[in-house]
CSV table of C-alpha atoms in Angstrom, one decimal:
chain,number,residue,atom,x,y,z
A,1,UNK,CA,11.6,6.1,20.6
A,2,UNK,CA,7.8,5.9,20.0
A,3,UNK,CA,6.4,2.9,17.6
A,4,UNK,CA,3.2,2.7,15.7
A,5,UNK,CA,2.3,-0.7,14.9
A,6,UNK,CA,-0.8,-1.9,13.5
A,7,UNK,CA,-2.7,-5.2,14.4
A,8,UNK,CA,-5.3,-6.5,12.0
A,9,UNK,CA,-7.8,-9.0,13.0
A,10,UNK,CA,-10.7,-10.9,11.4
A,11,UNK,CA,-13.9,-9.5,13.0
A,12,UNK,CA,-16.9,-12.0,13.5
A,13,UNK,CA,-19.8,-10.1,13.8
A,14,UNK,CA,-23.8,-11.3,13.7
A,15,UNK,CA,-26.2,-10.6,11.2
A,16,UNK,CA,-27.6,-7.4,12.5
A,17,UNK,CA,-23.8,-5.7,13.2
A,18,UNK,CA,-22.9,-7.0,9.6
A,19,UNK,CA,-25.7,-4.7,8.4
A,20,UNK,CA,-25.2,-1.8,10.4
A,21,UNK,CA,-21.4,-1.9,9.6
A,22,UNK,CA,-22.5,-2.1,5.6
A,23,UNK,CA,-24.6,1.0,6.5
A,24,UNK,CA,-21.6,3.0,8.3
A,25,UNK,CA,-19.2,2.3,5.5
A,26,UNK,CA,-21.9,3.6,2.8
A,27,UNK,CA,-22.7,6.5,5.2
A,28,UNK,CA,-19.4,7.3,5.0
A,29,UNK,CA,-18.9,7.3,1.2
A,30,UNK,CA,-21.4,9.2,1.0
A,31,UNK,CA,-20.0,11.7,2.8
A,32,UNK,CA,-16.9,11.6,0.9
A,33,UNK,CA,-18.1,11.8,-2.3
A,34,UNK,CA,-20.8,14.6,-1.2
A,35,UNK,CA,-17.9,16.8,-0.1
A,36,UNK,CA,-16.0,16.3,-3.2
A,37,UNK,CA,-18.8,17.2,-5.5
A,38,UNK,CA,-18.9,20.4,-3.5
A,39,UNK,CA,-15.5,21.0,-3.5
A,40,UNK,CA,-15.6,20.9,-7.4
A,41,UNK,CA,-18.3,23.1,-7.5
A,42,UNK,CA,-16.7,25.3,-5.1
A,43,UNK,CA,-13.9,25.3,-7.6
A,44,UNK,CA,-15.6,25.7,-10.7
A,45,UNK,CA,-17.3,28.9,-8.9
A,46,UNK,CA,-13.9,30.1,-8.5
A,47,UNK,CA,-14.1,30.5,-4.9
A,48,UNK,CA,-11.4,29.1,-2.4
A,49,UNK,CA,-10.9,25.5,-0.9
A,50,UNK,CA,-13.3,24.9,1.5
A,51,UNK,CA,-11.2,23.3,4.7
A,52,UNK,CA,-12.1,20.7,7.3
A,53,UNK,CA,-13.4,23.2,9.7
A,54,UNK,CA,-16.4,24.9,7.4
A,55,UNK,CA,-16.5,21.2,5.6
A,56,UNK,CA,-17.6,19.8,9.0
A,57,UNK,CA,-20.3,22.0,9.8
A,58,UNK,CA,-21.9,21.0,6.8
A,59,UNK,CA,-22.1,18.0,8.1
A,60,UNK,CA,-24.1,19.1,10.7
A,61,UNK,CA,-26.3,20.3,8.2
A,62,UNK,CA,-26.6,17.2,6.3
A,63,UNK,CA,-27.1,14.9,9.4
A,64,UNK,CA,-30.2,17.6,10.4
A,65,UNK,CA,-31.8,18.0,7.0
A,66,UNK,CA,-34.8,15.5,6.3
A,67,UNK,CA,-33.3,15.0,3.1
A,68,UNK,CA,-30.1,12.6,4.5
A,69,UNK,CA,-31.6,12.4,8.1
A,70,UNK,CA,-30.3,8.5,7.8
A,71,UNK,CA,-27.2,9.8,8.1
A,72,UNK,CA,-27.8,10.4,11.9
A,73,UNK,CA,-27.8,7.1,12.2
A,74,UNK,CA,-23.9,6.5,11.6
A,75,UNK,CA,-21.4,7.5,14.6
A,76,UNK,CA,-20.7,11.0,13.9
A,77,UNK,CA,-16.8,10.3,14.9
A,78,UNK,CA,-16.1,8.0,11.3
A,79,UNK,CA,-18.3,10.6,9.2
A,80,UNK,CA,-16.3,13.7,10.2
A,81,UNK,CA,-12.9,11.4,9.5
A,82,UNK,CA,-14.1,11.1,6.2
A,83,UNK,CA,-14.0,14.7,5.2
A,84,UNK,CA,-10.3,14.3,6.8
A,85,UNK,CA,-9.4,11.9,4.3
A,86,UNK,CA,-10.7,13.9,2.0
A,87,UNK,CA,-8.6,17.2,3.0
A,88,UNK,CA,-5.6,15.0,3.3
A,89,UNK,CA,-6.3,13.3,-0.5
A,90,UNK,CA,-6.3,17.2,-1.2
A,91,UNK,CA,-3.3,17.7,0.4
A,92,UNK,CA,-1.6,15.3,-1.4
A,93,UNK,CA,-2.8,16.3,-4.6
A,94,UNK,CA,-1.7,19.9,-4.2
A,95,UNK,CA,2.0,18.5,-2.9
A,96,UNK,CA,2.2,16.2,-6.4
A,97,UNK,CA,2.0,12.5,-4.4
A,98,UNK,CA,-1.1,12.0,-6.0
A,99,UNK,CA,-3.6,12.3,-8.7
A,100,UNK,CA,-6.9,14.0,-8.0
A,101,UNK,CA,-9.5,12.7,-5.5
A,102,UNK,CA,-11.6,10.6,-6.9
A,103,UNK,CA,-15.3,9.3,-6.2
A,104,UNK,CA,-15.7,6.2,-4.0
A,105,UNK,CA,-17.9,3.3,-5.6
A,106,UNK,CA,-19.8,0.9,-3.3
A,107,UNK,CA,-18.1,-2.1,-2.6
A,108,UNK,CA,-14.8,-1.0,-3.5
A,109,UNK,CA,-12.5,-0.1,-0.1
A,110,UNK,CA,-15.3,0.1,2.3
A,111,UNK,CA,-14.1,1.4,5.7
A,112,UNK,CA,-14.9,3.5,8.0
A,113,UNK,CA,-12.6,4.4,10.8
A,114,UNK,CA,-13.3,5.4,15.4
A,115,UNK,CA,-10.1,8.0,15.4
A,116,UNK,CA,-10.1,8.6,19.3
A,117,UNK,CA,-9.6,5.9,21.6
A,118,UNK,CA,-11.9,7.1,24.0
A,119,UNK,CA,-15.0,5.9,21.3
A,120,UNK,CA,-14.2,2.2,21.9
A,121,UNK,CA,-12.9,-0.4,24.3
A,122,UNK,CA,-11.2,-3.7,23.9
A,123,UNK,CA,-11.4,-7.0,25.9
A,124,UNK,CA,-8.3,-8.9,24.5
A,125,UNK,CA,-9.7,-11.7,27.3
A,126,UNK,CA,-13.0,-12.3,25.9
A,127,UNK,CA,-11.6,-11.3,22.1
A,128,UNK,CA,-14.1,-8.7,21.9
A,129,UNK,CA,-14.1,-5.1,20.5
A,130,UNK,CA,-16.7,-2.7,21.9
A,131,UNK,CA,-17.7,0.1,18.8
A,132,UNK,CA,-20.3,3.2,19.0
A,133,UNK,CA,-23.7,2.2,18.0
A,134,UNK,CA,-22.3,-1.4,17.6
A,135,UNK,CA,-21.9,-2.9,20.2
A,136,UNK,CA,-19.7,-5.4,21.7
A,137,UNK,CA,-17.8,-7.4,18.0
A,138,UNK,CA,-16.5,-10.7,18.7
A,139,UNK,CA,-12.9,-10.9,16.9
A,140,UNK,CA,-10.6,-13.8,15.9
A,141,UNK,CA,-7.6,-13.1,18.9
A,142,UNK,CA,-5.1,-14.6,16.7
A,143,UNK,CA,-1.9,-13.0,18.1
A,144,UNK,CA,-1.4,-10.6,21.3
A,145,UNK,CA,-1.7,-6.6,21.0
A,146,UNK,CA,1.7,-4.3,22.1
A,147,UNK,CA,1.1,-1.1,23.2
A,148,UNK,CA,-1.6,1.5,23.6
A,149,UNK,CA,-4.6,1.3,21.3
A,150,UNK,CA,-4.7,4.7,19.3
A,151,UNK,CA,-7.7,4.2,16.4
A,152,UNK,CA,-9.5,1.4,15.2
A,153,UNK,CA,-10.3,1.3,11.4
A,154,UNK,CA,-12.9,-1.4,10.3
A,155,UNK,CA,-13.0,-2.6,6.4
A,156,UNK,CA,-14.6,-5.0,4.4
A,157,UNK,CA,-12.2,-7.4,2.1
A,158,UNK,CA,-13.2,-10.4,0.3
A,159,UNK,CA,-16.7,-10.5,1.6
A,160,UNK,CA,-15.0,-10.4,5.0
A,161,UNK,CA,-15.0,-7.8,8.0
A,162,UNK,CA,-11.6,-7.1,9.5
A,163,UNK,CA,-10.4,-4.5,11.7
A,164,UNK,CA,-7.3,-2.8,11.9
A,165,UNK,CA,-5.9,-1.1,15.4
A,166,UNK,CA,-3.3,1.1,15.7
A,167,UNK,CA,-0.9,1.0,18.8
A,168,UNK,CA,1.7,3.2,20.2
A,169,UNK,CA,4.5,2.0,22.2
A,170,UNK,CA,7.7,3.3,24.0
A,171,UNK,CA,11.1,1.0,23.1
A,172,UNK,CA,14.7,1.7,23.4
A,173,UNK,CA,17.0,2.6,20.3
A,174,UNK,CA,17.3,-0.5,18.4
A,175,UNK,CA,21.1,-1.7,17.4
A,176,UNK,CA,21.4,-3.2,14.2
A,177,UNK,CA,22.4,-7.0,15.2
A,178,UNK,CA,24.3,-7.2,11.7
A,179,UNK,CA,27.0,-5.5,10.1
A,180,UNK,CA,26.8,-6.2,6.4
A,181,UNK,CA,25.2,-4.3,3.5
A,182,UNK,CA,23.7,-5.1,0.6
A,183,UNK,CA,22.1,-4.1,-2.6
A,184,UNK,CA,19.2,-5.0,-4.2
A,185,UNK,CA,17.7,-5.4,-7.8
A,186,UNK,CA,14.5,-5.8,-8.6
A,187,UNK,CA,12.8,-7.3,-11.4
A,188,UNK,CA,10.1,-10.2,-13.0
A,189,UNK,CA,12.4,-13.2,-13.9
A,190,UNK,CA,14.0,-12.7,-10.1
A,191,UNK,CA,12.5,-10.8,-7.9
A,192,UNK,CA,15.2,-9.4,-6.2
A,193,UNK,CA,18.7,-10.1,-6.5
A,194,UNK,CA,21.7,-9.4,-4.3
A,195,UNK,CA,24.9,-7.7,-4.3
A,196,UNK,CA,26.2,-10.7,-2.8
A,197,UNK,CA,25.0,-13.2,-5.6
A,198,UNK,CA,21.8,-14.6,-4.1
A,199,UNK,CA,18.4,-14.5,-5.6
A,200,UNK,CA,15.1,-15.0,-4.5
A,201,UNK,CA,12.7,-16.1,-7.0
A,202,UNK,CA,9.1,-14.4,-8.0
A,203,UNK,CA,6.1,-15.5,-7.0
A,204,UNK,CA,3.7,-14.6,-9.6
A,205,UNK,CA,0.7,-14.7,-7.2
A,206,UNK,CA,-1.4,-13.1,-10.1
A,207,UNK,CA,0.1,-15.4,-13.1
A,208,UNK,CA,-0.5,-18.7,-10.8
A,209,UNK,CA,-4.6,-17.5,-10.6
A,210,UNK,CA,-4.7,-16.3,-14.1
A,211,UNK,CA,-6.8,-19.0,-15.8
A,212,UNK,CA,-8.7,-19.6,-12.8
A,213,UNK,CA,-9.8,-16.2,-12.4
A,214,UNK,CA,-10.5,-15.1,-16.4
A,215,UNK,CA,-13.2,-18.4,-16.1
A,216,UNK,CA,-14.6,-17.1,-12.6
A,217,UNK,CA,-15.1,-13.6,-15.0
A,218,UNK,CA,-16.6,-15.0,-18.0
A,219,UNK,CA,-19.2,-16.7,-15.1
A,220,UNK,CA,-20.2,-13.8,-14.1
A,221,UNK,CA,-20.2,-11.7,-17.5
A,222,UNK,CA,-23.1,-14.3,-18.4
A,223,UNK,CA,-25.0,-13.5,-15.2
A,224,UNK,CA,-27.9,-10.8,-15.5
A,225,UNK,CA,-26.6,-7.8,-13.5
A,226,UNK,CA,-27.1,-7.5,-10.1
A,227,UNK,CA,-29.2,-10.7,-10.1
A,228,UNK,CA,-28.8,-13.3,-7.2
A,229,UNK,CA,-25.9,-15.8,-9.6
A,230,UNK,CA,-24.8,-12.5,-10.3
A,231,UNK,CA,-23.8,-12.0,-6.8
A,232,UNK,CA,-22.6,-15.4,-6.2
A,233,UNK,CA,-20.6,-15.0,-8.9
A,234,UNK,CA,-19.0,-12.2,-8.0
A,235,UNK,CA,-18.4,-13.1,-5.1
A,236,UNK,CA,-16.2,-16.2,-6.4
A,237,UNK,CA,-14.3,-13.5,-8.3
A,238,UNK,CA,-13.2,-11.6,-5.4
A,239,UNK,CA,-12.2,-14.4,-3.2
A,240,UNK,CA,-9.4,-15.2,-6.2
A,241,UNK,CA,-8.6,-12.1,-5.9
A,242,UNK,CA,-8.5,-12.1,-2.1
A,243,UNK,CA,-6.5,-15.1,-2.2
A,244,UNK,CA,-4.0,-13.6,-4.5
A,245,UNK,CA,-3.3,-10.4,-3.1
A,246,UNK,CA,-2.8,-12.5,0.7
A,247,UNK,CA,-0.2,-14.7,-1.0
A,248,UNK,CA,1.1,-11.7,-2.4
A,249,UNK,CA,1.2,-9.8,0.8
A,250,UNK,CA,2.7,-12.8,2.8
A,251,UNK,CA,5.5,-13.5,0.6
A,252,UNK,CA,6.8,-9.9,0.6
A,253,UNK,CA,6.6,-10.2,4.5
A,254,UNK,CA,8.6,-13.3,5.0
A,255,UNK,CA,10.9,-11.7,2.6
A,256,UNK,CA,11.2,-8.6,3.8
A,257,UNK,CA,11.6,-9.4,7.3
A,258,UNK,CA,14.6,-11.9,6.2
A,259,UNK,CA,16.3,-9.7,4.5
A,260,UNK,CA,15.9,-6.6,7.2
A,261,UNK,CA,16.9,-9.2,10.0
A,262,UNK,CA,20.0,-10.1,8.5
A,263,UNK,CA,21.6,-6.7,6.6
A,264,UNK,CA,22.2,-3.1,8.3
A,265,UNK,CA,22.2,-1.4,5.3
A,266,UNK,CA,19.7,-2.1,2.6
A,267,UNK,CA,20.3,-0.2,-0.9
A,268,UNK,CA,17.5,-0.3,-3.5
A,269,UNK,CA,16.4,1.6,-6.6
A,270,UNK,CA,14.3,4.5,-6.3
A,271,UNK,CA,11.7,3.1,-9.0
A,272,UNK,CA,8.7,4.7,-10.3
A,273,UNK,CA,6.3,2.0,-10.7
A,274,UNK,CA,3.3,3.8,-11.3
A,275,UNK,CA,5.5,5.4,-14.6
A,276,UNK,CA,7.0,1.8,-15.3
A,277,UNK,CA,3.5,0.4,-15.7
A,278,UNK,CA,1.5,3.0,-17.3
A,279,UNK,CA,-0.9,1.7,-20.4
A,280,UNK,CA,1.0,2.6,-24.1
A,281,UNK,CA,-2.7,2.2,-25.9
A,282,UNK,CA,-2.4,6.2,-26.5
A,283,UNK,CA,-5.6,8.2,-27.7
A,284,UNK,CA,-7.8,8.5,-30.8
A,285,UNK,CA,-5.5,10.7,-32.4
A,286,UNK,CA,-2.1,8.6,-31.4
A,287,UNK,CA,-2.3,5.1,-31.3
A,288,UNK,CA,0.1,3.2,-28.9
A,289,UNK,CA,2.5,0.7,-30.1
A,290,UNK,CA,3.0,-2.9,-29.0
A,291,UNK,CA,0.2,-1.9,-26.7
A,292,UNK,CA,-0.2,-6.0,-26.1
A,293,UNK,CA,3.3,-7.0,-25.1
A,294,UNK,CA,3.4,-4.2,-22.8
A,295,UNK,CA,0.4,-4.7,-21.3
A,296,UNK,CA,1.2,-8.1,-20.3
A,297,UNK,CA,4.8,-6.3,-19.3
A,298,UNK,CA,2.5,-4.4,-16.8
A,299,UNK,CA,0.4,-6.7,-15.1
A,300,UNK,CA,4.0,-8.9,-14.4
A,301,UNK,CA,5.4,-5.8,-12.9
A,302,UNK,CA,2.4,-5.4,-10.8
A,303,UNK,CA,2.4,-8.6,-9.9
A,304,UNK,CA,5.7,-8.5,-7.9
A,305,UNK,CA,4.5,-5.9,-5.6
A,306,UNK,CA,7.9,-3.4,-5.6
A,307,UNK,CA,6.2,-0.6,-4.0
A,308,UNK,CA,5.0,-2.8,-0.9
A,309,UNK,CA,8.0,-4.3,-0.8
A,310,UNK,CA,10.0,-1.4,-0.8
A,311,UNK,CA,7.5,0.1,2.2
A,312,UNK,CA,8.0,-3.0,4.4
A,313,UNK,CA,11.4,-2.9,4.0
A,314,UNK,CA,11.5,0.8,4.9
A,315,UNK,CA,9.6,0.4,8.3
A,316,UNK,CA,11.4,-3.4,9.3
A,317,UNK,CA,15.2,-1.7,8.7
A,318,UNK,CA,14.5,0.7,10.7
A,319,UNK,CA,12.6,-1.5,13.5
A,320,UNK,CA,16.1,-3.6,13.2
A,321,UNK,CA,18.3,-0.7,14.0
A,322,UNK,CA,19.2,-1.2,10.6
A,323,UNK,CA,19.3,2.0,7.5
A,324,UNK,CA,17.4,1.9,4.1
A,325,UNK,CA,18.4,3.8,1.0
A,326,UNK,CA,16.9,4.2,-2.4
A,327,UNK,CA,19.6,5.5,-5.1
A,328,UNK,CA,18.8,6.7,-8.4
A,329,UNK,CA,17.9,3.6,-10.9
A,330,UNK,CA,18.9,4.7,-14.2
A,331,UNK,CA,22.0,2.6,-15.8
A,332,UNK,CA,22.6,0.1,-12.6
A,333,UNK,CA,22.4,-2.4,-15.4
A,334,UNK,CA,24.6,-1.1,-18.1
A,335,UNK,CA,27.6,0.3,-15.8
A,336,UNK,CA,30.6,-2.1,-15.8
A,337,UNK,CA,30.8,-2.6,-11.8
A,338,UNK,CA,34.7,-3.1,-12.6
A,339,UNK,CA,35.7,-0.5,-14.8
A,340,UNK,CA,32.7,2.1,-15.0
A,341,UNK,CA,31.9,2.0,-18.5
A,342,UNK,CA,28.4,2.9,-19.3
A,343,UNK,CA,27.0,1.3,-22.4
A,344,UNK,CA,23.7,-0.1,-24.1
A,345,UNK,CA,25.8,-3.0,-25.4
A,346,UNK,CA,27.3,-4.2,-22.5
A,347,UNK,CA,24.1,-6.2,-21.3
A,348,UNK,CA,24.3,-8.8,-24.1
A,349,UNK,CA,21.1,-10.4,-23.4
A,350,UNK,CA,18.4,-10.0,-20.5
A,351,UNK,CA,20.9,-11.8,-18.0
A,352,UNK,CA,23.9,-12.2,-19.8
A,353,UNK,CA,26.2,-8.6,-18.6
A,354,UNK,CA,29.6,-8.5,-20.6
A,355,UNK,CA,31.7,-5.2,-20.5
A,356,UNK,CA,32.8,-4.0,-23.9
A,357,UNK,CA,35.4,-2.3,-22.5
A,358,UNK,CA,37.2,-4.9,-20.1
A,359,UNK,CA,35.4,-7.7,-21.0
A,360,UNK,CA,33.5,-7.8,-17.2
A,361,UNK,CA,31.3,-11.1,-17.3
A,362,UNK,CA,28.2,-11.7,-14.9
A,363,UNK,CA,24.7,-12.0,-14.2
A,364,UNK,CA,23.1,-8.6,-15.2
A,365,UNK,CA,21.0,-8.5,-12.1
A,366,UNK,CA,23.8,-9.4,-10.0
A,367,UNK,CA,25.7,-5.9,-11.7
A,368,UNK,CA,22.4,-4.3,-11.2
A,369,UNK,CA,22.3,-4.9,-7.4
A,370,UNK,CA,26.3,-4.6,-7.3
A,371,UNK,CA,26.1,-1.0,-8.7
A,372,UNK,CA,23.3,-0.2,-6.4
A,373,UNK,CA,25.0,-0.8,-3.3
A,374,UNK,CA,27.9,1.5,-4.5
A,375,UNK,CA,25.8,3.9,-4.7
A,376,UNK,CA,24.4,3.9,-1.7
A,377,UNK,CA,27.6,3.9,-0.1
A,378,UNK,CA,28.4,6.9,-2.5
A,379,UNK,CA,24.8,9.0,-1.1
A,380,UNK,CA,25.6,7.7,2.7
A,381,UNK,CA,29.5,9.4,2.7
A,382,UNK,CA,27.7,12.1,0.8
A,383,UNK,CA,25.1,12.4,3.6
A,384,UNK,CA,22.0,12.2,1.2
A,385,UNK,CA,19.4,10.5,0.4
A,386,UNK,CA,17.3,9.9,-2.6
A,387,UNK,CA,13.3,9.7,-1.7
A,388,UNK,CA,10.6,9.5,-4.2
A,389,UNK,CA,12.6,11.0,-7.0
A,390,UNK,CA,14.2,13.9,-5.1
A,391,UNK,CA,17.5,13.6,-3.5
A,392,UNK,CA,17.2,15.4,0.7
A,393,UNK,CA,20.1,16.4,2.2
A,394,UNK,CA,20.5,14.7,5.6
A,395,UNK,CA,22.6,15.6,8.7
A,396,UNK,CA,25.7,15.0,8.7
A,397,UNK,CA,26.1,14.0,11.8
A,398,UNK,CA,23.5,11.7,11.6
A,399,UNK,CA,25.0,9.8,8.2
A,400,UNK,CA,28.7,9.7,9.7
A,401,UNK,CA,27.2,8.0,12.9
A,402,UNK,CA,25.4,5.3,10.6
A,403,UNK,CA,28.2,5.2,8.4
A,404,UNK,CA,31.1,4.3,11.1
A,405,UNK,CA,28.6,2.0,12.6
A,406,UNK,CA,28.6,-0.4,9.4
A,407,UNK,CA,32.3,-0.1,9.0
């Protein structure tokens, strides 16, 4: 089987390379939001979506005109990905995974990406990465590449440079080195407990830098805009966040890999966290309720990261040999694991779970991540699976296989 693995290092470029790579990343936001403005227009005019193809020789146009002749200055290879990102935020749009493109603002998710891996070459010897119109990039070597080097994306983070390549490799079919199953429940007072009993607590990356973060703000609220403190300050304010979105991001690796190393069959809730943390403040007409207590409800919710965790998890199963499935999340914590009642007042408290019916006693995460596993061994004898909301019908054949191999 073929595996696509990323490898991200820290780039160390000099003055001059840190410009021109400022330049590219602007050169291709432009682009981006150029084509989108046209796109809207296009729309508005009640004409049809203009695709990649007539899109690109716009571009032409643009990087001829007198007008944006700068933009000539940028390798052509990142500006015409940018329109593809664009098509494929379309895409994604028109298929409901997304909300509408938006524009890009400077300084926010600057990247620009080489897509062929004929436009660069890399010297994993000399930690150098060689990159159209810049030149040979020292890199921080800090681990050793597998595979075949397919793209190469370069972004800015934190003040930063870092550059991301993507490899492609031939391995054998994993086998799963365990046998056991397990469920999982999510939450904010325990991050995820199991089926078996065993937590692990939350980090609350965001809660820990809270205080240290609002002060960093009010700094820079005081700062005339775009002044020279004003930078300075800002860029104290986006090294807290830096640092709390790497402790975030390592956490839910050391935790994911754990827990993918050591189960064949992971079971989670399918959970719609961008529904679970939308704002209640309502409109003019409207007015939310509680609209404080659930906004701090949101930001702990985003704090724990479910979505990445549940990605990571995805890929690391499967790298493991190993089988993930999300089951449907609504009543995992109100069904009496013993007896199947279903009812509001059987979870007593937030972690007290008592069955009104049989009088079933225990943690109401550990019923949450007990039910959850049931379930997924109720969608794997069915041979489905529940992605994104929408339950896919797998092979049979496929699920039996998987099924007899846990057993």
């Amino acid at each position: 089987m073929k595996r696509l693995q990323a490898f991200k290092f820290e780039l160390r470029p000099d003055g001059q390379q840190q410009r021109d790579m400022r330049r590219f990343a602007g050169s291709c936001r432009f682009v981006f939001n150029k084509a989108l403005a046209l796109q809207k227009a296009n729309h508005e005019a009640g004409h049809k979506f203009i695709g990649y193809v007539a899109m690109a020789k716009r571009l032409t146009a643009w990087r001829n005109s007198t007008e944006t002749a700068w933009l000539a200055q940028a390798p052509v290879h990142p500006l015409q990905h940018a329109l593809k990102d664009l098509e494929r935020a379309y895409k994604n749009f028109f298929a409901g995974r997304a909300d509408f493109p938006r524009f890009k603002k400077k300084g926010m998710g600057d990247s620009f990406r080489y897509p062929d891996a004929r436009q660069f070459k890399i010297d994993e010897a000399n930690s150098r990465i060689y990159l159209p119109k810049l030149g040979w990039v020292r890199y921080r070597n800090s681990r050793n590449m597998l595979g075949t080097a397919k793209n190469i994306t370069v972004s800015s983070t934190g003040g930063k440079w870092l550059v991301s390549i993507q490899t492609e490799r031939e391995i054998e079919q994993p086998l799963p080195t365990s046998t056991t199953a397990i469920g999982i429940d999510v939450g904010i007072a325990r991050f995820a407990t199991m089926s078996d009993g065993n937590f692990i607590a939350p980090l609350n990356s965001f809660k820990k830098h809270q205080q240290r973060l609002a002060k960093y703000q009010r700094r820079m609220s005081r700062k005339v805009k775009f002044s020279s403190n004003w930078k300075k300050a800002k860029a104290r304010v986006q090294k807290v966040h830096s640092n709390i979105a790497n402790a975030r991001k390592d956490y839910l690796h050391k935790t994911s890999t754990t827990i993918s190393q050591n189960h064949a069959l992971v079971c989670i809730e399918d959970l719609q966290v961008r529904n679970m943390s939308k704002s209640s403040k309502g409109n003019s007409e409207q007015h939310g309720k509680m609209v404080k207590q659930k906004s701090g409800l949101n930001r702990s919710i985003l704090d724990q990261g479910w979505g990445e965790f549940r990605r990571q998890l995805e890929y690391k199963v499967s790298w493991n040999g190993g089988m993930l499935l999300a089951v449907p999340p609504h009543n995992t914590s109100r069904t009496c694991p013993c007896c199947g009642h279903i009812a509001k007042e059987n979870r007593i408290t937030q972690a007290v779970f008592l069955c009104v019916d049989c009088g079933y006693e225990n943690n109401a995460d550990v019923v949450g991540a007990i039910n959850v596993l049931e379930r997924g061994y109720r969608l794997l004898a069915c041979g489905e699976s529940v992605q994104s909301g929408r339950s896919v019908k797998q092979e049979p054949a496929e699920a039996t296989t998987q099924g007899l191999a846990l057993v």
